[in-house]
Amino acid sequence: MAITPLVEMVGIDKSFSGNQVLHNVQFNVNKGEIHALMGENGAGKSTLVKVLTGIHDRDAGEIRVNGEEVQFINPKQAEAKGIVVIHQELNIIPNLTVAQNMFLGKEIKYGRTGILNHKKMKSLTEESLQKLGVINISPDDIAGELSVGKQQMVEIARALATNAELIIMDEPTAALTDREIESLFSVVNDLKERGVSFVYISHRMEEIFQICDRITILRDGEFIGTENIRETSFEKVVKMMVGRELGERYPTKSNQIGNVVLEVENLTSKDGTFKNVSFQVREGEILGVAGLMGAGRTEVMETIFGYRKKESGIIKLDGKTLRNGHPSDLIKAGIGFITEDRKMKGLILGSSISENIALANLKTISQNGVISNKRENELVEELINRLHVRTTGKNQEVKSLSGGNQQKVVIAKWLGIKPKVLILDEPTRGVDIGAKKEIYTIMNELTEIGVAVIMVSSELPEVLGVSDRIMVLHEGKVTAFINRDEADQEKIMFAATGGNR
Amino acid sequence: MKRFISNNISIIGPFIGLIIFSIILGIMSDSFFTLDNLLNLLRQISINALIAFGMTFVILTAGIDLSVGSILALGSALTAGLLTSGMDPVLAVLIGLLIGLALGAINGLIITKGKVAPFIATLATMTIYRGITLVYTEGRPITGLSDSFAFEMIGKGYIFGIPFPVILMLIAFAILYFILKKTVLGRQVYAIGGNEEASILSGIKADRVKIWVYSITGMLSVLAGIILTSRLNSAQPTAGASFELDAIAAVVIGGTSLAGGKGKIVGTLVGALIIGVIDNGLNLLNVSSFYQQIVKGAIILLAVLLDRRSK
């Protein structure tokens, strides 16, 4: 091709204190294409983006934008050349309005007076949202009250308002519902027609194959290859990413389903998010819980675990009614809960692996309130080995682990209590494909020793691939139970959108 | 060795600072490195150190306690009242300590059950406890307490040449060090400061732990107050005013993060020593107390700035 790429990166090297994280990486994006950047956690994707936008300087290599060599020293300069990054943690100030967010740092004033021209900013905001085809956001809406999907639209509108030619999106769909993903994709495709390019960073293979034109794969800081999406396959991409055949995406199951362990009867929340939820989970069974964002899945689990107050309802373990005043009661009874948001609710990021694992196991490793170092070390080391946590040692801060390894630490913490029931809420979110499979394998191993597993997930292929039975929630009510052999995506979506009953 | 340094990095800075200050003062004043002066210094810091030990626990849970000075005054006044009524001094002191525990527990209950931010809750109780003290004492010192050996011992006594308040401080230090380092309660204190939600979801009864932490702080404040009362042989209604600031300063100089979850009680002891050395040294050098405040403030700032840089 004789066309100059919009952005061209050649031979990029980058080291942090002697540790090489990028080695001779090539990357280019053409005008009007959607280019996926893929690799396991720690492969160097974010570093590459940071080198491009001037957050990090490079040790070697060249960057050209529209054929002209550039050396940005901060993201503002990159923005001036039309390169904008939309981070996974959105850059929105929640208590300001949409219009105020749009013009943050570049407010329009009446001449040089310093007095804000609200009217003009509002009308321009409205205009740019309309250009995106977004009609259900008003410039006066408080940004923090919008759904994540709408906030993202505001960010895209803001990027376009600065005449962005390349928008880099980091895990844009991680917190979106299916419907929001659809509208995001239609906006992205629209903009592509108008010549805007995208770099799309994601772990979700289905989405990449659905929307992207080309894909560049990194592994351990090395450039592995760039492929045309139409000429490659799922298996090939995975192989390039992990450097070996991964085999089946979901490990084969050999669990025996036994007696009912956990029984939930007519559980109703205090704040009205869900009503009369009843279900059972059996020994060795994986119950998948599906539903759209806001269906009340996480709320049901947090209520079972005693973290939220219930209005009414009974929870029985092995036929005995549980008193659930506080999570500690449920832990004592043998229920573990891996939360959806591992950074906010699952881990103490500034503490070590050892301290995090010990947290749910303080009773086991202590006597009369005094902690036994020996018992703590034994437990922690056993669990780190059992879950293959990749770490420099048990005293490493969890903050510095990759997403997949952080999740393994959370799981390790709960395996320590030898649970009878383990609830996993979005266990593979933000986790790379190799670690995903390891997590599925751990779940299967648990069912083999008779643990009842509940897995809440927004990824339908995962729900279908892992569960023995699927419960579907819609607006706080159970709308269907579907057995593994009868389940498919259509049935689940039908129930999740309220089609059943 | 490497491991030791990385584990104690937050304390090494303040510790080096302490040594440097001491050496400078030793050179400038002949009387600094005398045994008498050093023991005197330790006795001077014991009151602040005891309060600061409690404050360390509070700050580790990401809280703050502004009411320690008022608890000190109220606890001392009530203990003094019991003594003047002729109660056995040992019993009176024990009751005084329990009052401190209860006043701290009230702080804890307001913060946890009432869901009031620690700063606001203890700002309110600081005023209330002080007010109760003034009402109870009618604004006058309570004097003529007790000439019993046991009560005099607390503030003025010596064991093997070591001032009794210093021994109390060291005992409290040893117990609290053990709690933080080796017990479930200690682990829970760090966990709550690190991430309260994650701690609750891991089965930690955060409310209960916090109530304990404020109670312990209340009790230590009254212990400090009783030492002060014994030394002066009177309970002052205005005792302990602004003591919370010295205690917070000792904790912060000692490298404990105000955001919670990170810090060590050894650091607090070093922090209290640094403040004591400065006070003591500047006195020996006959520096006006007006200048002393400027120096103290500058050192707090310096400690925090150096701490920032090392991160």
JSON list of N, CA and C in Angstrom, two decimals, chain A residues 128-189:
[
{"chain": "A", "resi": 128, "resn": "SER", "atom": "N", "xyz": [-22.67, 18.40, 19.12]},
{"chain": "A", "resi": 128, "resn": "SER", "atom": "CA", "xyz": [-21.75, 17.27, 18.94]},
{"chain": "A", "resi": 128, "resn": "SER", "atom": "C", "xyz": [-22.40, 15.95, 19.33]},
{"chain": "A", "resi": 129, "resn": "LEU", "atom": "N", "xyz": [-23.31, 15.98, 20.31]},
{"chain": "A", "resi": 129, "resn": "LEU", "atom": "CA", "xyz": [-23.99, 14.74, 20.65]},
{"chain": "A", "resi": 129, "resn": "LEU", "atom": "C", "xyz": [-24.90, 14.31, 19.50]},
{"chain": "A", "resi": 130, "resn": "GLN", "atom": "N", "xyz": [-25.55, 15.28, 18.87]},
{"chain": "A", "resi": 130, "resn": "GLN", "atom": "CA", "xyz": [-26.42, 14.96, 17.74]},
{"chain": "A", "resi": 130, "resn": "GLN", "atom": "C", "xyz": [-25.61, 14.36, 16.59]},
{"chain": "A", "resi": 131, "resn": "LYS", "atom": "N", "xyz": [-24.43, 14.94, 16.36]},
{"chain": "A", "resi": 131, "resn": "LYS", "atom": "CA", "xyz": [-23.57, 14.42, 15.30]},
{"chain": "A", "resi": 131, "resn": "LYS", "atom": "C", "xyz": [-23.26, 12.95, 15.54]},
{"chain": "A", "resi": 132, "resn": "LEU", "atom": "N", "xyz": [-23.16, 12.58, 16.80]},
{"chain": "A", "resi": 132, "resn": "LEU", "atom": "CA", "xyz": [-22.89, 11.18, 17.14]},
{"chain": "A", "resi": 132, "resn": "LEU", "atom": "C", "xyz": [-24.14, 10.32, 17.00]},
{"chain": "A", "resi": 133, "resn": "GLY", "atom": "N", "xyz": [-25.28, 10.98, 16.80]},
{"chain": "A", "resi": 133, "resn": "GLY", "atom": "CA", "xyz": [-26.53, 10.23, 16.74]},
{"chain": "A", "resi": 133, "resn": "GLY", "atom": "C", "xyz": [-27.03, 9.86, 18.12]},
{"chain": "A", "resi": 134, "resn": "VAL", "atom": "N", "xyz": [-26.54, 10.55, 19.14]},
{"chain": "A", "resi": 134, "resn": "VAL", "atom": "CA", "xyz": [-27.00, 10.28, 20.50]},
{"chain": "A", "resi": 134, "resn": "VAL", "atom": "C", "xyz": [-28.09, 11.29, 20.83]},
{"chain": "A", "resi": 135, "resn": "ILE", "atom": "N", "xyz": [-29.28, 10.81, 21.13]},
{"chain": "A", "resi": 135, "resn": "ILE", "atom": "CA", "xyz": [-30.37, 11.76, 21.35]},
{"chain": "A", "resi": 135, "resn": "ILE", "atom": "C", "xyz": [-30.84, 11.79, 22.81]},
{"chain": "A", "resi": 136, "resn": "ASN", "atom": "N", "xyz": [-30.44, 10.77, 23.59]},
{"chain": "A", "resi": 136, "resn": "ASN", "atom": "CA", "xyz": [-31.02, 10.69, 24.93]},
{"chain": "A", "resi": 136, "resn": "ASN", "atom": "C", "xyz": [-30.11, 11.27, 26.02]},
{"chain": "A", "resi": 137, "resn": "ILE", "atom": "N", "xyz": [-29.18, 12.12, 25.64]},
{"chain": "A", "resi": 137, "resn": "ILE", "atom": "CA", "xyz": [-28.37, 12.80, 26.65]},
{"chain": "A", "resi": 137, "resn": "ILE", "atom": "C", "xyz": [-28.57, 14.31, 26.48]},
{"chain": "A", "resi": 138, "resn": "SER", "atom": "N", "xyz": [-28.87, 14.98, 27.58]},
{"chain": "A", "resi": 138, "resn": "SER", "atom": "CA", "xyz": [-29.02, 16.43, 27.51]},
{"chain": "A", "resi": 138, "resn": "SER", "atom": "C", "xyz": [-27.77, 17.09, 28.09]},
{"chain": "A", "resi": 139, "resn": "PRO", "atom": "N", "xyz": [-27.37, 18.24, 27.55]},
{"chain": "A", "resi": 139, "resn": "PRO", "atom": "CA", "xyz": [-26.17, 18.92, 28.07]},
{"chain": "A", "resi": 139, "resn": "PRO", "atom": "C", "xyz": [-26.29, 19.26, 29.55]},
{"chain": "A", "resi": 140, "resn": "ASP", "atom": "N", "xyz": [-27.51, 19.35, 30.06]},
{"chain": "A", "resi": 140, "resn": "ASP", "atom": "CA", "xyz": [-27.70, 19.70, 31.47]},
{"chain": "A", "resi": 140, "resn": "ASP", "atom": "C", "xyz": [-27.69, 18.51, 32.41]},
{"chain": "A", "resi": 141, "resn": "ASP", "atom": "N", "xyz": [-27.66, 17.29, 31.87]},
{"chain": "A", "resi": 141, "resn": "ASP", "atom": "CA", "xyz": [-27.63, 16.11, 32.74]},
{"chain": "A", "resi": 141, "resn": "ASP", "atom": "C", "xyz": [-26.37, 16.13, 33.59]},
{"chain": "A", "resi": 142, "resn": "ILE", "atom": "N", "xyz": [-26.53, 15.68, 34.83]},
{"chain": "A", "resi": 142, "resn": "ILE", "atom": "CA", "xyz": [-25.35, 15.53, 35.68]},
{"chain": "A", "resi": 142, "resn": "ILE", "atom": "C", "xyz": [-24.62, 14.26, 35.22]},
{"chain": "A", "resi": 143, "resn": "ALA", "atom": "N", "xyz": [-23.34, 14.43, 34.86]},
{"chain": "A", "resi": 143, "resn": "ALA", "atom": "CA", "xyz": [-22.62, 13.32, 34.22]},
{"chain": "A", "resi": 143, "resn": "ALA", "atom": "C", "xyz": [-22.59, 12.06, 35.09]},
{"chain": "A", "resi": 144, "resn": "GLY", "atom": "N", "xyz": [-22.44, 12.23, 36.39]},
{"chain": "A", "resi": 144, "resn": "GLY", "atom": "CA", "xyz": [-22.34, 11.08, 37.27]},
{"chain": "A", "resi": 144, "resn": "GLY", "atom": "C", "xyz": [-23.62, 10.26, 37.35]},
{"chain": "A", "resi": 145, "resn": "GLU", "atom": "N", "xyz": [-24.75, 10.87, 36.96]},
{"chain": "A", "resi": 145, "resn": "GLU", "atom": "CA", "xyz": [-26.02, 10.14, 37.03]},
{"chain": "A", "resi": 145, "resn": "GLU", "atom": "C", "xyz": [-26.31, 9.38, 35.74]},
{"chain": "A", "resi": 146, "resn": "LEU", "atom": "N", "xyz": [-25.47, 9.58, 34.73]},
{"chain": "A", "resi": 146, "resn": "LEU", "atom": "CA", "xyz": [-25.67, 8.84, 33.48]},
{"chain": "A", "resi": 146, "resn": "LEU", "atom": "C", "xyz": [-25.12, 7.43, 33.63]},
{"chain": "A", "resi": 147, "resn": "SER", "atom": "N", "xyz": [-25.62, 6.50, 32.80]},
{"chain": "A", "resi": 147, "resn": "SER", "atom": "CA", "xyz": [-25.06, 5.16, 32.80]},
{"chain": "A", "resi": 147, "resn": "SER", "atom": "C", "xyz": [-23.65, 5.23, 32.22]},
{"chain": "A", "resi": 148, "resn": "VAL", "atom": "N", "xyz": [-22.87, 4.17, 32.48]},
{"chain": "A", "resi": 148, "resn": "VAL", "atom": "CA", "xyz": [-21.49, 4.15, 32.00]},
{"chain": "A", "resi": 148, "resn": "VAL", "atom": "C", "xyz": [-21.45, 4.30, 30.49]},
{"chain": "A", "resi": 149, "resn": "GLY", "atom": "N", "xyz": [-22.41, 3.67, 29.81]},
{"chain": "A", "resi": 149, "resn": "GLY", "atom": "CA", "xyz": [-22.46, 3.74, 28.35]},
{"chain": "A", "resi": 149, "resn": "GLY", "atom": "C", "xyz": [-22.62, 5.16, 27.87]},
{"chain": "A", "resi": 150, "resn": "LYS", "atom": "N", "xyz": [-23.51, 5.90, 28.54]},
{"chain": "A", "resi": 150, "resn": "LYS", "atom": "CA", "xyz": [-23.74, 7.29, 28.13]},
{"chain": "A", "resi": 150, "resn": "LYS", "atom": "C", "xyz": [-22.53, 8.16, 28.47]},
{"chain": "A", "resi": 151, "resn": "GLN", "atom": "N", "xyz": [-21.91, 7.89, 29.60]},
{"chain": "A", "resi": 151, "resn": "GLN", "atom": "CA", "xyz": [-20.70, 8.65, 29.95]},
{"chain": "A", "resi": 151, "resn": "GLN", "atom": "C", "xyz": [-19.64, 8.48, 28.88]},
{"chain": "A", "resi": 152, "resn": "GLN", "atom": "N", "xyz": [-19.56, 7.25, 28.37]},
{"chain": "A", "resi": 152, "resn": "GLN", "atom": "CA", "xyz": [-18.58, 6.97, 27.34]},
{"chain": "A", "resi": 152, "resn": "GLN", "atom": "C", "xyz": [-18.88, 7.79, 26.08]},
{"chain": "A", "resi": 153, "resn": "MET", "atom": "N", "xyz": [-20.17, 7.90, 25.77]},
{"chain": "A", "resi": 153, "resn": "MET", "atom": "CA", "xyz": [-20.57, 8.71, 24.61]},
{"chain": "A", "resi": 153, "resn": "MET", "atom": "C", "xyz": [-20.11, 10.16, 24.80]},
{"chain": "A", "resi": 154, "resn": "VAL", "atom": "N", "xyz": [-20.26, 10.64, 26.02]},
{"chain": "A", "resi": 154, "resn": "VAL", "atom": "CA", "xyz": [-19.83, 12.01, 26.30]},
{"chain": "A", "resi": 154, "resn": "VAL", "atom": "C", "xyz": [-18.32, 12.13, 26.04]},
{"chain": "A", "resi": 155, "resn": "GLU", "atom": "N", "xyz": [-17.58, 11.13, 26.46]},
{"chain": "A", "resi": 155, "resn": "GLU", "atom": "CA", "xyz": [-16.13, 11.17, 26.22]},
{"chain": "A", "resi": 155, "resn": "GLU", "atom": "C", "xyz": [-15.80, 11.15, 24.74]},
{"chain": "A", "resi": 156, "resn": "ILE", "atom": "N", "xyz": [-16.55, 10.32, 23.99]},
{"chain": "A", "resi": 156, "resn": "ILE", "atom": "CA", "xyz": [-16.29, 10.26, 22.56]},
{"chain": "A", "resi": 156, "resn": "ILE", "atom": "C", "xyz": [-16.62, 11.62, 21.93]},
{"chain": "A", "resi": 157, "resn": "ALA", "atom": "N", "xyz": [-17.75, 12.20, 22.34]},
{"chain": "A", "resi": 157, "resn": "ALA", "atom": "CA", "xyz": [-18.13, 13.51, 21.82]},
{"chain": "A", "resi": 157, "resn": "ALA", "atom": "C", "xyz": [-17.05, 14.54, 22.13]},
{"chain": "A", "resi": 158, "resn": "ARG", "atom": "N", "xyz": [-16.51, 14.44, 23.35]},
{"chain": "A", "resi": 158, "resn": "ARG", "atom": "CA", "xyz": [-15.47, 15.39, 23.73]},
{"chain": "A", "resi": 158, "resn": "ARG", "atom": "C", "xyz": [-14.23, 15.22, 22.86]},
{"chain": "A", "resi": 159, "resn": "ALA", "atom": "N", "xyz": [-13.89, 13.95, 22.60]},
{"chain": "A", "resi": 159, "resn": "ALA", "atom": "CA", "xyz": [-12.72, 13.68, 21.75]},
{"chain": "A", "resi": 159, "resn": "ALA", "atom": "C", "xyz": [-12.94, 14.27, 20.36]},
{"chain": "A", "resi": 160, "resn": "LEU", "atom": "N", "xyz": [-14.16, 14.08, 19.83]},
{"chain": "A", "resi": 160, "resn": "LEU", "atom": "CA", "xyz": [-14.42, 14.59, 18.48]},
{"chain": "A", "resi": 160, "resn": "LEU", "atom": "C", "xyz": [-14.41, 16.11, 18.44]},
{"chain": "A", "resi": 161, "resn": "ALA", "atom": "N", "xyz": [-14.83, 16.72, 19.56]},
{"chain": "A", "resi": 161, "resn": "ALA", "atom": "CA", "xyz": [-14.85, 18.18, 19.60]},
{"chain": "A", "resi": 161, "resn": "ALA", "atom": "C", "xyz": [-13.44, 18.75, 19.47]},
{"chain": "A", "resi": 162, "resn": "THR", "atom": "N", "xyz": [-12.42, 17.95, 19.82]},
{"chain": "A", "resi": 162, "resn": "THR", "atom": "CA", "xyz": [-11.05, 18.42, 19.63]},
{"chain": "A", "resi": 162, "resn": "THR", "atom": "C", "xyz": [-10.50, 17.97, 18.28]},
{"chain": "A", "resi": 163, "resn": "ASN", "atom": "N", "xyz": [-11.40, 17.56, 17.38]},
{"chain": "A", "resi": 163, "resn": "ASN", "atom": "CA", "xyz": [-11.01, 17.11, 16.04]},
{"chain": "A", "resi": 163, "resn": "ASN", "atom": "C", "xyz": [-10.11, 15.88, 16.08]},
{"chain": "A", "resi": 164, "resn": "ALA", "atom": "N", "xyz": [-10.47, 14.92, 16.91]},
{"chain": "A", "resi": 164, "resn": "ALA", "atom": "CA", "xyz": [-9.66, 13.72, 17.01]},
{"chain": "A", "resi": 164, "resn": "ALA", "atom": "C", "xyz": [-9.71, 12.94, 15.71]},
{"chain": "A", "resi": 165, "resn": "GLU", "atom": "N", "xyz": [-8.54, 12.48, 15.28]},
{"chain": "A", "resi": 165, "resn": "GLU", "atom": "CA", "xyz": [-8.49, 11.61, 14.10]},
{"chain": "A", "resi": 165, "resn": "GLU", "atom": "C", "xyz": [-8.30, 10.16, 14.52]},
{"chain": "A", "resi": 166, "resn": "LEU", "atom": "N", "xyz": [-7.72, 9.97, 15.71]},
{"chain": "A", "resi": 166, "resn": "LEU", "atom": "CA", "xyz": [-7.50, 8.61, 16.21]},
{"chain": "A", "resi": 166, "resn": "LEU", "atom": "C", "xyz": [-7.96, 8.56, 17.65]},
{"chain": "A", "resi": 167, "resn": "ILE", "atom": "N", "xyz": [-8.92, 7.66, 17.92]},
{"chain": "A", "resi": 167, "resn": "ILE", "atom": "CA", "xyz": [-9.40, 7.50, 19.29]},
{"chain": "A", "resi": 167, "resn": "ILE", "atom": "C", "xyz": [-8.95, 6.13, 19.77]},
{"chain": "A", "resi": 168, "resn": "ILE", "atom": "N", "xyz": [-8.22, 6.12, 20.89]},
{"chain": "A", "resi": 168, "resn": "ILE", "atom": "CA", "xyz": [-7.74, 4.87, 21.46]},
{"chain": "A", "resi": 168, "resn": "ILE", "atom": "C", "xyz": [-8.66, 4.50, 22.61]},
{"chain": "A", "resi": 169, "resn": "MET", "atom": "N", "xyz": [-9.29, 3.34, 22.53]},
{"chain": "A", "resi": 169, "resn": "MET", "atom": "CA", "xyz": [-10.24, 2.94, 23.57]},
{"chain": "A", "resi": 169, "resn": "MET", "atom": "C", "xyz": [-9.71, 1.72, 24.32]},
{"chain": "A", "resi": 170, "resn": "ASP", "atom": "N", "xyz": [-9.58, 1.88, 25.64]},
{"chain": "A", "resi": 170, "resn": "ASP", "atom": "CA", "xyz": [-9.05, 0.80, 26.47]},
{"chain": "A", "resi": 170, "resn": "ASP", "atom": "C", "xyz": [-10.22, 0.08, 27.14]},
{"chain": "A", "resi": 171, "resn": "GLU", "atom": "N", "xyz": [-10.43, -1.17, 26.79]},
{"chain": "A", "resi": 171, "resn": "GLU", "atom": "CA", "xyz": [-11.52, -1.98, 27.35]},
{"chain": "A", "resi": 171, "resn": "GLU", "atom": "C", "xyz": [-12.84, -1.21, 27.40]},
{"chain": "A", "resi": 172, "resn": "PRO", "atom": "N", "xyz": [-13.31, -0.70, 26.27]},
{"chain": "A", "resi": 172, "resn": "PRO", "atom": "CA", "xyz": [-14.48, 0.19, 26.33]},
{"chain": "A", "resi": 172, "resn": "PRO", "atom": "C", "xyz": [-15.76, -0.53, 26.74]},
{"chain": "A", "resi": 173, "resn": "THR", "atom": "N", "xyz": [-15.84, -1.83, 26.54]},
{"chain": "A", "resi": 173, "resn": "THR", "atom": "CA", "xyz": [-17.12, -2.50, 26.78]},
{"chain": "A", "resi": 173, "resn": "THR", "atom": "C", "xyz": [-17.18, -3.20, 28.12]},
{"chain": "A", "resi": 174, "resn": "ALA", "atom": "N", "xyz": [-16.11, -3.09, 28.92]},
{"chain": "A", "resi": 174, "resn": "ALA", "atom": "CA", "xyz": [-16.04, -3.89, 30.16]},
{"chain": "A", "resi": 174, "resn": "ALA", "atom": "C", "xyz": [-17.24, -3.64, 31.06]},
{"chain": "A", "resi": 175, "resn": "ALA", "atom": "N", "xyz": [-17.74, -2.39, 31.09]},
{"chain": "A", "resi": 175, "resn": "ALA", "atom": "CA", "xyz": [-18.81, -2.11, 32.03]},
{"chain": "A", "resi": 175, "resn": "ALA", "atom": "C", "xyz": [-20.14, -1.83, 31.32]},
{"chain": "A", "resi": 176, "resn": "LEU", "atom": "N", "xyz": [-20.24, -2.23, 30.08]},
{"chain": "A", "resi": 176, "resn": "LEU", "atom": "CA", "xyz": [-21.45, -1.90, 29.32]},
{"chain": "A", "resi": 176, "resn": "LEU", "atom": "C", "xyz": [-22.41, -3.09, 29.22]},
{"chain": "A", "resi": 177, "resn": "THR", "atom": "N", "xyz": [-23.69, -2.78, 29.10]},
{"chain": "A", "resi": 177, "resn": "THR", "atom": "CA", "xyz": [-24.66, -3.84, 28.82]},
{"chain": "A", "resi": 177, "resn": "THR", "atom": "C", "xyz": [-24.62, -4.14, 27.33]},
{"chain": "A", "resi": 178, "resn": "ASP", "atom": "N", "xyz": [-25.24, -5.25, 26.95]},
{"chain": "A", "resi": 178, "resn": "ASP", "atom": "CA", "xyz": [-25.23, -5.63, 25.54]},
{"chain": "A", "resi": 178, "resn": "ASP", "atom": "C", "xyz": [-25.81, -4.54, 24.65]},
{"chain": "A", "resi": 179, "resn": "ARG", "atom": "N", "xyz": [-26.90, -3.94, 25.14]},
{"chain": "A", "resi": 179, "resn": "ARG", "atom": "CA", "xyz": [-27.53, -2.92, 24.32]},
{"chain": "A", "resi": 179, "resn": "ARG", "atom": "C", "xyz": [-26.61, -1.70, 24.16]},
{"chain": "A", "resi": 180, "resn": "GLU", "atom": "N", "xyz": [-25.93, -1.36, 25.25]},
{"chain": "A", "resi": 180, "resn": "GLU", "atom": "CA", "xyz": [-25.01, -0.23, 25.17]},
{"chain": "A", "resi": 180, "resn": "GLU", "atom": "C", "xyz": [-23.83, -0.53, 24.25]},
{"chain": "A", "resi": 181, "resn": "ILE", "atom": "N", "xyz": [-23.39, -1.79, 24.28]},
{"chain": "A", "resi": 181, "resn": "ILE", "atom": "CA", "xyz": [-22.29, -2.18, 23.39]},
{"chain": "A", "resi": 181, "resn": "ILE", "atom": "C", "xyz": [-22.73, -1.99, 21.95]},
{"chain": "A", "resi": 182, "resn": "GLU", "atom": "N", "xyz": [-23.97, -2.41, 21.66]},
{"chain": "A", "resi": 182, "resn": "GLU", "atom": "CA", "xyz": [-24.48, -2.26, 20.31]},
{"chain": "A", "resi": 182, "resn": "GLU", "atom": "C", "xyz": [-24.46, -0.80, 19.87]},
{"chain": "A", "resi": 183, "resn": "SER", "atom": "N", "xyz": [-24.93, 0.09, 20.74]},
{"chain": "A", "resi": 183, "resn": "SER", "atom": "CA", "xyz": [-24.98, 1.49, 20.29]},
{"chain": "A", "resi": 183, "resn": "SER", "atom": "C", "xyz": [-23.57, 2.07, 20.21]},
{"chain": "A", "resi": 184, "resn": "LEU", "atom": "N", "xyz": [-22.66, 1.59, 21.08]},
{"chain": "A", "resi": 184, "resn": "LEU", "atom": "CA", "xyz": [-21.27, 2.03, 20.96]},
{"chain": "A", "resi": 184, "resn": "LEU", "atom": "C", "xyz": [-20.71, 1.63, 19.60]},
{"chain": "A", "resi": 185, "resn": "PHE", "atom": "N", "xyz": [-20.95, 0.36, 19.22]},
{"chain": "A", "resi": 185, "resn": "PHE", "atom": "CA", "xyz": [-20.42, -0.13, 17.96]},
{"chain": "A", "resi": 185, "resn": "PHE", "atom": "C", "xyz": [-21.00, 0.63, 16.77]},
{"chain": "A", "resi": 186, "resn": "SER", "atom": "N", "xyz": [-22.28, 0.98, 16.86]},
{"chain": "A", "resi": 186, "resn": "SER", "atom": "CA", "xyz": [-22.84, 1.66, 15.71]},
{"chain": "A", "resi": 186, "resn": "SER", "atom": "C", "xyz": [-22.25, 3.07, 15.60]},
{"chain": "A", "resi": 187, "resn": "VAL", "atom": "N", "xyz": [-22.00, 3.71, 16.75]},
{"chain": "A", "resi": 187, "resn": "VAL", "atom": "CA", "xyz": [-21.35, 5.02, 16.71]},
{"chain": "A", "resi": 187, "resn": "VAL", "atom": "C", "xyz": [-19.93, 4.89, 16.15]},
{"chain": "A", "resi": 188, "resn": "VAL", "atom": "N", "xyz": [-19.21, 3.88, 16.62]},
{"chain": "A", "resi": 188, "resn": "VAL", "atom": "CA", "xyz": [-17.82, 3.68, 16.18]},
{"chain": "A", "resi": 188, "resn": "VAL", "atom": "C", "xyz": [-17.78, 3.43, 14.67]},
{"chain": "A", "resi": 189, "resn": "ASN", "atom": "N", "xyz": [-18.68, 2.59, 14.18]},
{"chain": "A", "resi": 189, "resn": "ASN", "atom": "CA", "xyz": [-18.72, 2.29, 12.74]},
{"chain": "A", "resi": 189, "resn": "ASN", "atom": "C", "xyz": [-19.05, 3.53, 11.91]}
]
